[in-house]
Coordinates of C-alpha atoms in Angstrom, one line a residue:
Chain B
M1 CA -16.1 -14.7 -19.8
S2 CA -16.2 -11.7 -22.1
A3 CA -15.1 -8.3 -21.0
K4 CA -18.5 -7.1 -22.2
L5 CA -20.3 -8.9 -19.4
I6 CA -18.4 -6.9 -16.8
A7 CA -20.6 -4.0 -15.6
L8 CA -18.7 -0.9 -14.7
R9 CA -20.5 -0.1 -11.5
R10 CA -19.8 0.9 -8.0
V11 CA -19.9 -1.4 -5.1
S12 CA -22.7 -0.1 -3.0
G13 CA -22.4 -1.9 0.3
D14 CA -23.1 -5.4 -0.9
A15 CA -19.6 -6.1 -2.0
P16 CA -19.5 -9.6 -0.3
V17 CA -22.2 -10.9 -2.7
M18 CA -20.7 -9.5 -5.9
S19 CA -18.9 -11.7 -8.3
D20 CA -15.1 -11.6 -8.4
E21 CA -15.3 -10.2 -11.9
A22 CA -17.7 -7.4 -10.9
L23 CA -15.5 -6.4 -8.0
L24 CA -12.5 -6.2 -10.2
A25 CA -14.4 -4.1 -12.7
A26 CA -15.5 -1.8 -9.9
C27 CA -11.9 -1.6 -8.7
A28 CA -10.9 -0.6 -12.3
T29 CA -13.1 2.5 -11.8
G30 CA -11.1 3.5 -8.8
D31 CA -13.5 2.1 -6.2
S32 CA -11.6 1.6 -3.0
V33 CA -14.4 -0.3 -1.4
A34 CA -14.2 -2.9 -4.2
L35 CA -10.4 -3.0 -3.6
G36 CA -11.0 -3.7 0.0
A37 CA -13.5 -6.4 -0.8
L38 CA -11.0 -8.0 -3.2
F39 CA -8.4 -7.9 -0.5
D40 CA -10.8 -9.6 1.9
R41 CA -11.5 -12.3 -0.6
F42 CA -8.0 -13.0 -2.0
A43 CA -5.5 -11.9 0.6
D44 CA -5.3 -15.3 2.2
A45 CA -4.4 -16.9 -1.2
V46 CA -1.8 -14.2 -2.0
Y47 CA -0.3 -14.6 1.5
R48 CA -0.2 -18.4 1.1
F49 CA 1.5 -18.0 -2.3
A50 CA 3.9 -15.3 -0.8
A51 CA 4.8 -17.5 2.2
R52 CA 5.6 -20.4 -0.1
L53 CA 7.7 -18.3 -2.4
L54 CA 9.5 -16.2 0.3
R55 CA 10.1 -18.9 2.9
N56 CA 7.8 -17.3 5.5
D57 CA 9.8 -14.0 5.6
D58 CA 7.0 -12.0 7.2
L59 CA 8.1 -8.6 6.1
A60 CA 8.8 -9.7 2.5
C61 CA 5.3 -11.4 2.4
D62 CA 3.6 -8.2 3.6
D63 CA 5.5 -6.2 1.0
L64 CA 4.5 -8.6 -1.8
V65 CA 0.9 -8.7 -0.7
Q66 CA 0.7 -4.9 -0.5
S67 CA 2.4 -4.4 -3.9
T68 CA 0.1 -7.0 -5.4
F69 CA -3.1 -5.3 -4.4
L70 CA -1.7 -1.9 -5.3
E71 CA -0.8 -3.3 -8.8
I72 CA -4.3 -4.8 -9.0
S73 CA -5.8 -1.4 -8.3
R74 CA -3.7 0.1 -11.2
T75 CA -4.2 -2.7 -13.7
A76 CA -7.7 -4.0 -12.9
A77 CA -8.9 -2.6 -16.2
S78 CA -6.6 -4.9 -18.1
F79 CA -8.4 -8.0 -16.9
R80 CA -9.9 -9.7 -19.9
G81 CA -11.6 -12.6 -18.3
T82 CA -9.4 -15.2 -19.9
S83 CA -8.7 -16.7 -16.5
S84 CA -10.3 -16.8 -13.2
V85 CA -9.8 -13.7 -11.0
K86 CA -7.9 -15.8 -8.5
T87 CA -5.4 -16.9 -11.2
W88 CA -5.1 -13.4 -12.5
I89 CA -4.4 -12.0 -9.0
L90 CA -1.8 -14.7 -8.2
G91 CA -0.3 -14.0 -11.7
V92 CA 0.1 -10.3 -10.7
A93 CA 1.8 -11.5 -7.4
A94 CA 4.0 -13.9 -9.4
N95 CA 5.0 -11.2 -11.9
I96 CA 5.9 -8.8 -9.1
A97 CA 7.9 -11.5 -7.4
R98 CA 9.6 -12.3 -10.7
H99 CA 10.4 -8.7 -11.6
T100 CA 10.8 -6.6 -8.5
M101 CA 11.4 -8.7 -5.5
R102 CA 15.1 -8.7 -4.9
S103 CA 17.0 -11.9 -4.4
E104 CA 18.2 -10.7 -1.0
Q105 CA 15.5 -12.6 0.9
R106 CA 16.4 -15.8 -0.9
R107 CA 20.1 -15.3 -0.1
R108 CA 19.3 -14.7 3.5
A109 CA 17.0 -17.7 3.6
H110 CA 19.7 -19.8 2.0
Q111 CA 22.2 -18.7 4.5
A112 CA 19.9 -19.3 7.4
G113 CA 19.0 -22.7 6.0
F114 CA 22.7 -23.5 5.6
L115 CA 23.4 -22.5 9.2
E116 CA 20.4 -24.5 10.4
K117 CA 21.6 -27.5 8.4
Q118 CA 25.1 -27.2 10.0
Q119 CA 23.6 -27.1 13.5
S120 CA 20.9 -29.7 13.1
V121 CA 21.1 -33.0 14.8
P122 CA 22.5 -35.5 12.4
V123 CA 20.9 -38.7 13.8
L124 CA 17.2 -39.1 13.4
V125 CA 15.5 -40.7 16.4
D126 CA 11.9 -40.0 15.9
A127 CA 9.5 -40.4 13.0
Q128 CA 8.0 -37.0 13.6
V129 CA 11.3 -35.3 13.6
E130 CA 12.3 -37.3 10.5
R131 CA 9.2 -36.0 8.7
R132 CA 9.8 -32.4 9.8
Q133 CA 13.3 -32.6 8.5
L134 CA 12.0 -34.1 5.2
L135 CA 9.6 -31.2 4.8
A136 CA 12.4 -28.7 5.7
R137 CA 14.6 -30.3 3.0
I138 CA 11.8 -30.0 0.4
A139 CA 11.3 -26.4 1.4
E140 CA 15.0 -25.8 0.9
A141 CA 14.8 -27.5 -2.4
I142 CA 11.9 -25.4 -3.5
D143 CA 13.8 -22.3 -2.4
A144 CA 16.9 -23.4 -4.4
L145 CA 14.9 -23.7 -7.6
P146 CA 15.3 -21.0 -10.2
R147 CA 12.5 -18.4 -9.7
D148 CA 10.6 -19.5 -12.9
Q149 CA 10.5 -23.1 -11.8
Q150 CA 9.5 -22.1 -8.3
L151 CA 6.6 -20.1 -9.7
A152 CA 5.5 -22.9 -12.0
F153 CA 5.6 -25.4 -9.2
I154 CA 3.8 -23.2 -6.6
L155 CA 1.1 -22.0 -9.0
C156 CA 0.4 -25.3 -10.8
D157 CA 1.1 -28.0 -8.2
L158 CA 0.6 -26.3 -4.8
E159 CA -2.1 -23.7 -5.7
Q160 CA -3.5 -26.1 -8.3
L161 CA -4.2 -23.4 -10.9
P162 CA -4.9 -24.6 -14.5
G163 CA -1.6 -24.8 -16.4
A164 CA -3.0 -23.0 -19.5
E165 CA -4.1 -20.1 -17.4
V166 CA -0.8 -20.0 -15.5
A167 CA 1.1 -20.0 -18.8
R168 CA -1.0 -17.1 -20.1
I169 CA -0.5 -14.9 -17.0
L170 CA 3.2 -15.6 -16.8
E171 CA 3.3 -14.9 -20.6
V172 CA 5.2 -18.0 -21.5
P173 CA 4.2 -20.8 -24.0
E174 CA 2.4 -23.7 -22.3
G175 CA 5.3 -26.0 -23.4
T176 CA 7.7 -23.8 -21.5
L177 CA 5.6 -23.9 -18.4
W178 CA 5.4 -27.7 -18.5
R179 CA 9.1 -28.0 -19.0
R180 CA 9.8 -25.8 -16.0
L181 CA 7.3 -27.7 -13.9
H182 CA 8.9 -31.0 -14.9
S183 CA 12.4 -29.7 -14.0
A184 CA 11.1 -28.5 -10.6
R185 CA 9.4 -31.8 -9.8
K186 CA 12.5 -33.7 -10.7
A187 CA 14.7 -31.5 -8.5
L188 CA 12.3 -31.9 -5.6
R189 CA 12.1 -35.7 -6.1
A190 CA 15.9 -35.8 -6.0
A191 CA 15.9 -33.8 -2.8
V192 CA 13.5 -36.2 -1.2
E193 CA 15.5 -39.2 -2.3
R194 CA 18.7 -37.7 -1.0
S195 CA 17.0 -37.0 2.3
V196 CA 15.6 -40.5 2.6
S197 CA 18.9 -42.2 1.7
Chain X
M1 CA -0.4 -34.4 -13.0
S2 CA 2.0 -37.2 -13.4
R3 CA 1.6 -39.8 -10.6
E4 CA 5.3 -40.2 -10.5
F5 CA 5.5 -36.9 -8.6
D6 CA 2.3 -37.2 -6.5
D7 CA 4.1 -38.0 -3.3
V8 CA 6.6 -35.1 -3.7
I9 CA 3.8 -32.7 -4.4
A10 CA 1.8 -34.0 -1.4
L11 CA 4.8 -33.5 0.9
A12 CA 5.4 -30.0 -0.5
R13 CA 1.8 -29.1 0.4
E14 CA 2.4 -30.1 4.0
I15 CA 5.2 -27.6 4.5
P16 CA 4.0 -25.3 7.3
L17 CA 3.3 -21.7 6.3
N18 CA 3.5 -18.6 8.5
L19 CA 0.2 -16.9 7.7
P20 CA -0.3 -13.4 9.1
S21 CA -2.2 -12.7 12.3
P22 CA -5.5 -10.8 11.7
S23 CA -4.0 -7.6 13.0
R24 CA -1.0 -7.8 10.6
R25 CA -3.3 -8.6 7.8
E26 CA -5.5 -5.7 8.7
E27 CA -2.5 -3.3 8.8
V28 CA -1.5 -4.4 5.3
R29 CA -5.1 -4.0 4.1
T30 CA -5.3 -0.5 5.6
A31 CA -1.9 0.4 4.0
V32 CA -3.2 -0.8 0.6
L33 CA -6.3 1.3 0.8
A34 CA -4.4 4.4 2.0
S35 CA -1.8 4.0 -0.8
H36 CA -4.6 3.4 -3.3
R37 CA -6.2 6.6 -2.3
L38 CA -2.9 8.5 -2.6
V39 CA -1.8 7.0 -5.9
R40 CA -5.1 8.1 -7.5
L41 CA -4.9 11.7 -6.3
P42 CA -3.4 13.5 -9.3
L43 CA -6.5 13.0 -11.5
P44 CA -6.5 14.3 -15.1
P45 CA -8.3 17.6 -15.4
T46 CA -11.3 16.2 -17.2
R47 CA -12.3 14.2 -14.2
R48 CA -14.0 15.6 -11.3
P49 CA -11.6 15.7 -8.4
R50 CA -12.6 14.0 -5.2
T51 CA -13.0 16.5 -2.3
T52 CA -11.5 15.0 0.8
L53 CA -10.9 16.9 3.9
S54 CA -7.3 16.8 4.7
S55 CA -6.4 19.7 6.8
A56 CA -7.9 22.6 8.7
S57 CA -6.6 24.9 6.1
R58 CA -8.3 23.1 3.3
M59 CA -11.4 22.9 5.4
G60 CA -11.3 26.6 5.8
V61 CA -11.5 26.9 2.0
A62 CA -14.5 24.6 1.9
I63 CA -16.2 26.4 4.6
A64 CA -15.6 29.8 3.1
G65 CA -18.2 29.1 0.4
V66 CA -20.8 27.7 2.9
A67 CA -20.8 29.5 6.2
M68 CA -18.0 31.7 7.4
A69 CA -19.8 32.6 10.6
A70 CA -19.8 29.0 11.9
A71 CA -17.9 28.9 15.2
A72 CA -17.2 25.2 15.0
V73 CA -16.2 23.4 11.8
V74 CA -18.6 20.5 11.2
L75 CA -18.2 18.7 8.0
A76 CA -19.6 15.4 6.8
V77 CA -17.1 13.1 5.2
V78 CA -18.0 12.9 1.6
I79 CA -16.0 11.7 -1.3
P80 CA -17.9 12.5 -4.5
R81 CA -17.4 10.1 -7.5
D82 CA -18.3 10.4 -11.1
R83 CA -21.5 12.3 -11.7
A84 CA -23.6 9.2 -12.6
A85 CA -22.6 7.4 -9.5
P86 CA -24.9 7.5 -6.5
A87 CA -23.8 9.4 -3.4
P88 CA -21.4 7.3 -1.3
H89 CA -22.6 5.9 1.9
V90 CA -21.1 7.6 4.9
H91 CA -21.8 7.5 8.6
A92 CA -19.4 10.0 10.2
T93 CA -19.7 13.7 11.0
I94 CA -16.3 15.0 11.8
T95 CA -15.5 18.2 13.7
A96 CA -11.9 19.1 13.3
R97 CA -10.3 21.2 15.9
D98 CA -7.6 23.8 15.0
G99 CA -4.7 22.4 13.2
A100 CA -6.1 18.9 12.7
R101 CA -4.8 17.1 9.7
Y102 CA -6.9 14.2 8.5
T103 CA -8.0 12.4 5.3
A104 CA -11.1 10.4 4.5
I105 CA -9.6 7.3 2.9
S106 CA -12.7 5.2 2.2
T107 CA -16.4 5.2 2.5
A108 CA -18.9 2.6 3.7
P109 CA -18.9 -0.3 4.3
D110 CA -15.4 0.2 5.7
E111 CA -15.0 3.8 6.4
I112 CA -11.5 4.8 7.3
V113 CA -10.3 8.3 8.4
R114 CA -6.5 8.8 8.6
L115 CA -5.7 11.3 11.3
E116 CA -2.1 12.5 11.2
H117 CA -2.1 15.3 13.7
G118 CA -4.5 17.2 16.1
T119 CA -7.9 16.5 17.5
I120 CA -11.1 15.6 15.8
D121 CA -14.6 15.0 17.3
V122 CA -16.4 12.2 15.6
A123 CA -20.1 11.3 15.6
V124 CA -20.9 8.1 14.0
A125 CA -24.4 7.0 13.0
P126 CA -25.4 3.5 13.9
L127 CA -23.7 1.0 11.6
H128 CA -25.3 -1.8 9.8
P129 CA -24.1 -5.4 10.2
G130 CA -20.8 -5.8 8.4
E131 CA -20.0 -2.1 8.4
R132 CA -17.1 -0.5 10.1
F133 CA -15.8 2.9 11.0
R134 CA -12.2 3.4 12.0
V135 CA -9.8 6.3 12.8
I136 CA -6.2 5.2 12.0
V137 CA -3.3 7.0 13.6
G138 CA 0.4 6.1 13.0
D139 CA 0.6 4.0 16.1
A140 CA -3.0 3.0 16.8
E141 CA -6.4 2.3 15.5
V142 CA -9.7 3.4 17.0
E143 CA -12.8 1.4 15.9
V144 CA -16.4 2.4 16.8
R145 CA -19.9 1.1 16.5
G146 CA -22.4 4.0 16.5
T147 CA -21.0 6.5 19.0
A148 CA -19.5 10.0 19.5
F149 CA -16.0 10.4 20.6
T150 CA -12.9 12.6 20.5
V151 CA -9.5 11.5 19.2
N152 CA -6.4 13.5 20.0
T153 CA -3.1 12.9 18.2
A154 CA 0.3 14.5 18.0
D155 CA 2.6 13.9 15.1
D156 CA 0.9 10.7 14.0
R157 CA 0.8 9.3 17.5
L158 CA -2.4 8.7 19.6
V159 CA -2.5 10.8 22.7
S160 CA -6.0 10.3 24.0
V161 CA -9.6 9.1 23.2
D162 CA -12.7 10.4 25.0
V163 CA -16.0 8.6 24.5
H164 CA -19.1 10.7 24.8
H165 CA -21.6 7.9 24.2
G166 CA -21.5 4.4 22.6
R167 CA -18.6 2.1 22.6
V168 CA -15.1 2.5 21.1
E169 CA -12.2 0.0 20.8
V170 CA -8.7 1.5 21.0
R171 CA -6.0 -0.6 19.5
P172 CA -2.5 0.9 20.1
R173 CA 0.3 -0.9 18.4
Q174 CA 2.4 -2.9 20.9
R175 CA 0.0 -2.1 23.7
P176 CA -3.2 -3.9 24.8
T177 CA -6.5 -3.2 23.2
T178 CA -8.9 -1.3 25.4
M179 CA -12.7 -1.2 25.1
L180 CA -14.2 2.1 26.2
G181 CA -17.8 2.9 27.2
A182 CA -19.6 6.2 27.5
G183 CA -17.8 8.7 29.7
E184 CA -14.6 6.6 29.6
A185 CA -11.2 7.8 28.3
W186 CA -7.9 6.4 27.1
R187 CA -4.7 8.2 27.6
A188 CA -1.2 7.5 26.2
P189 CA 1.5 7.0 28.9
Q190 CA 2.4 10.4 30.3
R191 CA 6.0 10.4 29.1
A192 CA 4.9 9.8 25.5
V193 CA 2.3 12.6 25.8
A194 CA 4.9 15.1 27.1
R195 CA 7.2 14.2 24.2
E196 CA 4.5 14.5 21.7
L197 CA 3.4 17.9 23.0
L198 CA 6.9 19.0 22.7
E199 CA 7.1 17.8 19.2
Q200 CA 3.7 19.4 18.4
V201 CA 5.3 22.8 18.7
E202 CA 7.5 22.0 15.8
F203 CA 4.9 20.5 13.6
E204 CA 1.9 22.8 14.3
L205 CA 0.4 24.3 11.2
P206 CA -1.2 27.7 11.1
T207 CA -5.0 27.3 11.4
P208 CA -7.8 29.2 9.6
T209 CA -8.6 31.1 12.8
A210 CA -5.0 32.0 13.5
R211 CA -4.3 33.1 10.0
P212 CA -7.2 33.2 7.6
T213 CA -6.7 31.8 4.1
R214 CA -6.7 34.0 1.1
I215 CA -10.3 33.1 0.2
E216 CA -11.5 33.7 3.8
R217 CA -9.8 37.1 3.8
A218 CA -11.5 37.9 0.4
I219 CA -14.9 37.0 1.7
S220 CA -14.8 38.4 5.2
S221 CA -13.1 41.8 4.4
P222 CA -15.3 44.5 3.1
P223 CA -14.2 45.9 -0.3
S224 CA -11.8 48.7 0.1
P225 CA -12.9 52.1 -1.1
P226 CA -11.2 53.2 -4.3
S227 CA -9.2 55.9 -2.5
A228 CA -7.9 53.6 0.2
P229 CA -4.2 52.8 0.1
P230 CA -3.5 49.2 -0.9
V231 CA -2.9 46.9 2.1
I232 CA 0.3 45.0 1.7
E233 CA 0.5 41.9 3.8
P234 CA 3.2 39.2 3.6
P235 CA 1.7 36.2 1.8
A236 CA 0.5 33.5 4.1
R237 CA 2.4 30.2 3.6
A238 CA -0.1 27.6 2.5
A239 CA -0.4 24.3 4.3
E240 CA 1.0 22.4 1.3
E241 CA 4.2 24.6 1.3
L242 CA 4.7 23.9 5.0
A243 CA 4.1 20.2 4.4
Y244 CA 6.6 20.3 1.6
D245 CA 9.2 21.8 3.9
E246 CA 8.4 19.2 6.5
A247 CA 8.9 16.5 4.0
W248 CA 12.3 17.9 3.1
T249 CA 13.2 18.1 6.7
A250 CA 12.4 14.4 7.0
M251 CA 14.3 13.7 3.8
R252 CA 17.4 15.4 5.1
A253 CA 17.2 13.5 8.3
N254 CA 17.1 10.3 6.3
N255 CA 13.6 9.6 7.6
F256 CA 12.5 8.4 4.2
G257 CA 9.2 6.8 5.4
K258 CA 8.0 10.0 6.9
A259 CA 9.3 12.0 3.9
A260 CA 7.3 9.8 1.5
T261 CA 4.1 10.1 3.6
T262 CA 4.5 13.9 3.9
F263 CA 5.2 14.4 0.2
A264 CA 2.0 12.4 -0.4
R265 CA 0.2 14.8 1.9
V266 CA 1.4 17.7 -0.2
M267 CA -0.3 16.0 -3.2
L268 CA -3.4 15.7 -1.1
L269 CA -3.4 19.3 -0.1
A270 CA -2.7 20.8 -3.5
P271 CA -3.3 18.2 -6.2
D272 CA -3.3 20.6 -9.0
S273 CA -0.3 22.7 -8.1
S274 CA 3.2 22.6 -9.4
L275 CA 4.2 21.7 -5.9
A276 CA 2.3 18.4 -6.3
E277 CA 4.4 17.5 -9.3
D278 CA 7.6 18.0 -7.3
A279 CA 6.1 16.2 -4.4
M280 CA 5.3 13.2 -6.5
F281 CA 8.8 13.0 -7.8
W282 CA 10.4 13.4 -4.4
Q283 CA 8.0 10.9 -2.9
S284 CA 9.2 8.3 -5.5
V285 CA 12.8 9.2 -4.5
A286 CA 12.0 8.8 -0.8
L287 CA 10.5 5.4 -1.4
A288 CA 13.5 4.3 -3.4
R289 CA 15.9 5.6 -0.8
G290 CA 13.8 4.0 2.0
G291 CA 14.2 0.6 0.4
K292 CA 10.6 0.3 -0.8
R293 CA 11.7 -0.7 -4.2
A294 CA 8.5 -2.1 -5.5
Q295 CA 6.5 0.9 -4.4
A296 CA 9.2 3.2 -5.8
V297 CA 8.9 1.5 -9.2
T298 CA 5.2 2.1 -9.2
A299 CA 5.6 5.7 -8.0
F300 CA 8.2 6.6 -10.6
R301 CA 6.0 5.0 -13.4
D302 CA 3.0 7.0 -12.1
F303 CA 5.1 10.1 -12.0
L304 CA 6.3 9.7 -15.6
D305 CA 2.8 8.8 -16.8
T306 CA 1.3 11.9 -15.1
H307 CA 4.1 14.4 -15.8
P308 CA 6.0 13.2 -18.9
R309 CA 7.2 16.8 -19.6
S310 CA 8.4 17.5 -16.0
P311 CA 11.9 18.8 -15.6
H312 CA 12.4 15.8 -13.3
A313 CA 11.4 13.4 -16.1
G314 CA 14.9 12.5 -17.1
E315 CA 16.1 12.0 -13.6
A316 CA 13.0 9.9 -12.8
S317 CA 13.6 7.8 -15.9
A318 CA 17.2 7.1 -15.0
M319 CA 16.4 6.2 -11.4
L320 CA 13.5 4.0 -12.6
G321 CA 15.9 2.4 -15.1
W322 CA 18.3 1.4 -12.3
L323 CA 15.5 0.0 -10.2
L324 CA 14.3 -2.0 -13.1
L325 CA 17.8 -3.2 -14.0
D326 CA 18.2 -4.5 -10.4
S327 CA 15.0 -6.4 -10.7
G328 CA 15.8 -7.9 -14.0
E329 CA 13.3 -6.0 -16.1
K330 CA 15.9 -5.2 -18.8
A331 CA 13.6 -4.2 -21.7
E332 CA 11.9 -1.5 -19.7
A333 CA 15.1 -0.5 -18.0
A334 CA 16.6 0.1 -21.5
R335 CA 13.6 2.1 -22.5
R336 CA 13.8 4.3 -19.4
F337 CA 17.6 4.8 -19.8
R338 CA 17.1 5.8 -23.4
A339 CA 14.4 8.3 -22.3
A340 CA 17.0 9.9 -20.0
A341 CA 19.9 9.8 -22.4
N342 CA 19.1 13.3 -23.8
D343 CA 18.4 15.0 -20.5
P344 CA 19.8 18.5 -20.2
S345 CA 21.7 17.5 -17.1
K346 CA 25.1 15.9 -17.7
A347 CA 24.8 13.8 -14.5
V348 CA 21.5 12.3 -15.7
R349 CA 22.9 11.7 -19.2
D350 CA 25.9 10.0 -17.7
S351 CA 23.8 7.9 -15.4
A352 CA 21.6 6.8 -18.3
Q353 CA 24.6 6.0 -20.5
S354 CA 26.1 4.0 -17.7
G355 CA 22.8 2.1 -17.3
L356 CA 22.7 1.4 -21.0
D357 CA 26.3 0.2 -20.9
S358 CA 25.4 -2.2 -18.0
L359 CA 22.8 -3.8 -20.1

């Protein structure tokens, strides 16, 4: 979509039926109603992304979501229509996570995970428990990935965003993104295999 | 996607996620809209500033040009936009009692009024489907659907709600939600009220009736005859100056959240004053000290974009540089440190140099 197609108009009470692009354009003019409508439309996606990235740390997730929508209100005018609005918004969240979220949450989560691991029951007696533990191992493995690999895996494989768009919003060559994705997948597979064996 | 990894990806999608409750999500939404409103306040002079109603003192200024004789202050909540834009859709008529401090954050379909202190009477026209009207206080939220009611707060805490007609939902944080009908009232627990009233003494701002503003005095006083001796009065302290002091009190008490909010209020009260420039800088500092690093980065960037020649610019650049360095944004950190490297203050220069050395 070309930027020329985006009308610079206010949201006048019918925000729910406006296109994502039009809402973003209205947001670029400083329209807080449009920002509210964008929040209503995409907050769930950003929360899901945040929860995956930050291991369900509620406060950190709230911070990331809030920072993301504030950044959107600042930078909405820079949207050029080269990706979907959802990809662009998750890209904003990813870039904030990459650049400004401190690694403290991750360290805390690692420590908590480590403690959990030490205290967990070593013998699996039930298929459901076994599956829960397998999922926990994968979550830990995702958490242990380098941030760039985490982002690639979450955005491409879990959120199922197009790789070319993800590469563009993360400002990396496509080849680099695929390499990161491959490394992430291999690490996760190894974690699953270790868990099963 | 390579099939080799399909099972791993499918398992990863099954990992349970803690998604927020509707109320937590709503809190974040409100915070976003409130911050958005505050961040946009210092508009460039070529743009028409939004007139919001943030305090009794400011209201006094607005009223001075309209009707000084009015006994009660009745003002529709209007946020004008660019000239070409249609008038925003609003439902509320707000009557502020003495000393009330409030801000209209957004217009329809989700009108939000942020009440920090004092009492307002609100009359809300019937809302259309999908429209909302809310009054947000620090520790509660009051939502209505076509009604008239009174909200009383003290220092950002809800004290009471009285419903004259219609229905109102009161949602105090960490207390049960209450639905009120016509003639019903909600009161905060007595101990909290007593504490708030006590605190109110400390935070009460002078009101237009207690101490008229300069404009009110100019309009209401007859012109002095040429021979009359000049009347010398001590200058009244403006609301923004009092808020600035209040913000500093909070800052000194290490209450950085309140300091940041109160510095933001200074920007609301006097967006074009030099005090607003200082307030914007110190709000950024308060955010950084309060651990709101992402917001502090945004606030410092906004400050430097808005006031590149401020005496605080070097200090802000150096502080922003350190925040960016911590978060791994080395290129911008270096640029910010270099911008601070020639600051007149040796402490700032040293800090910037130390930052550059760390890179």
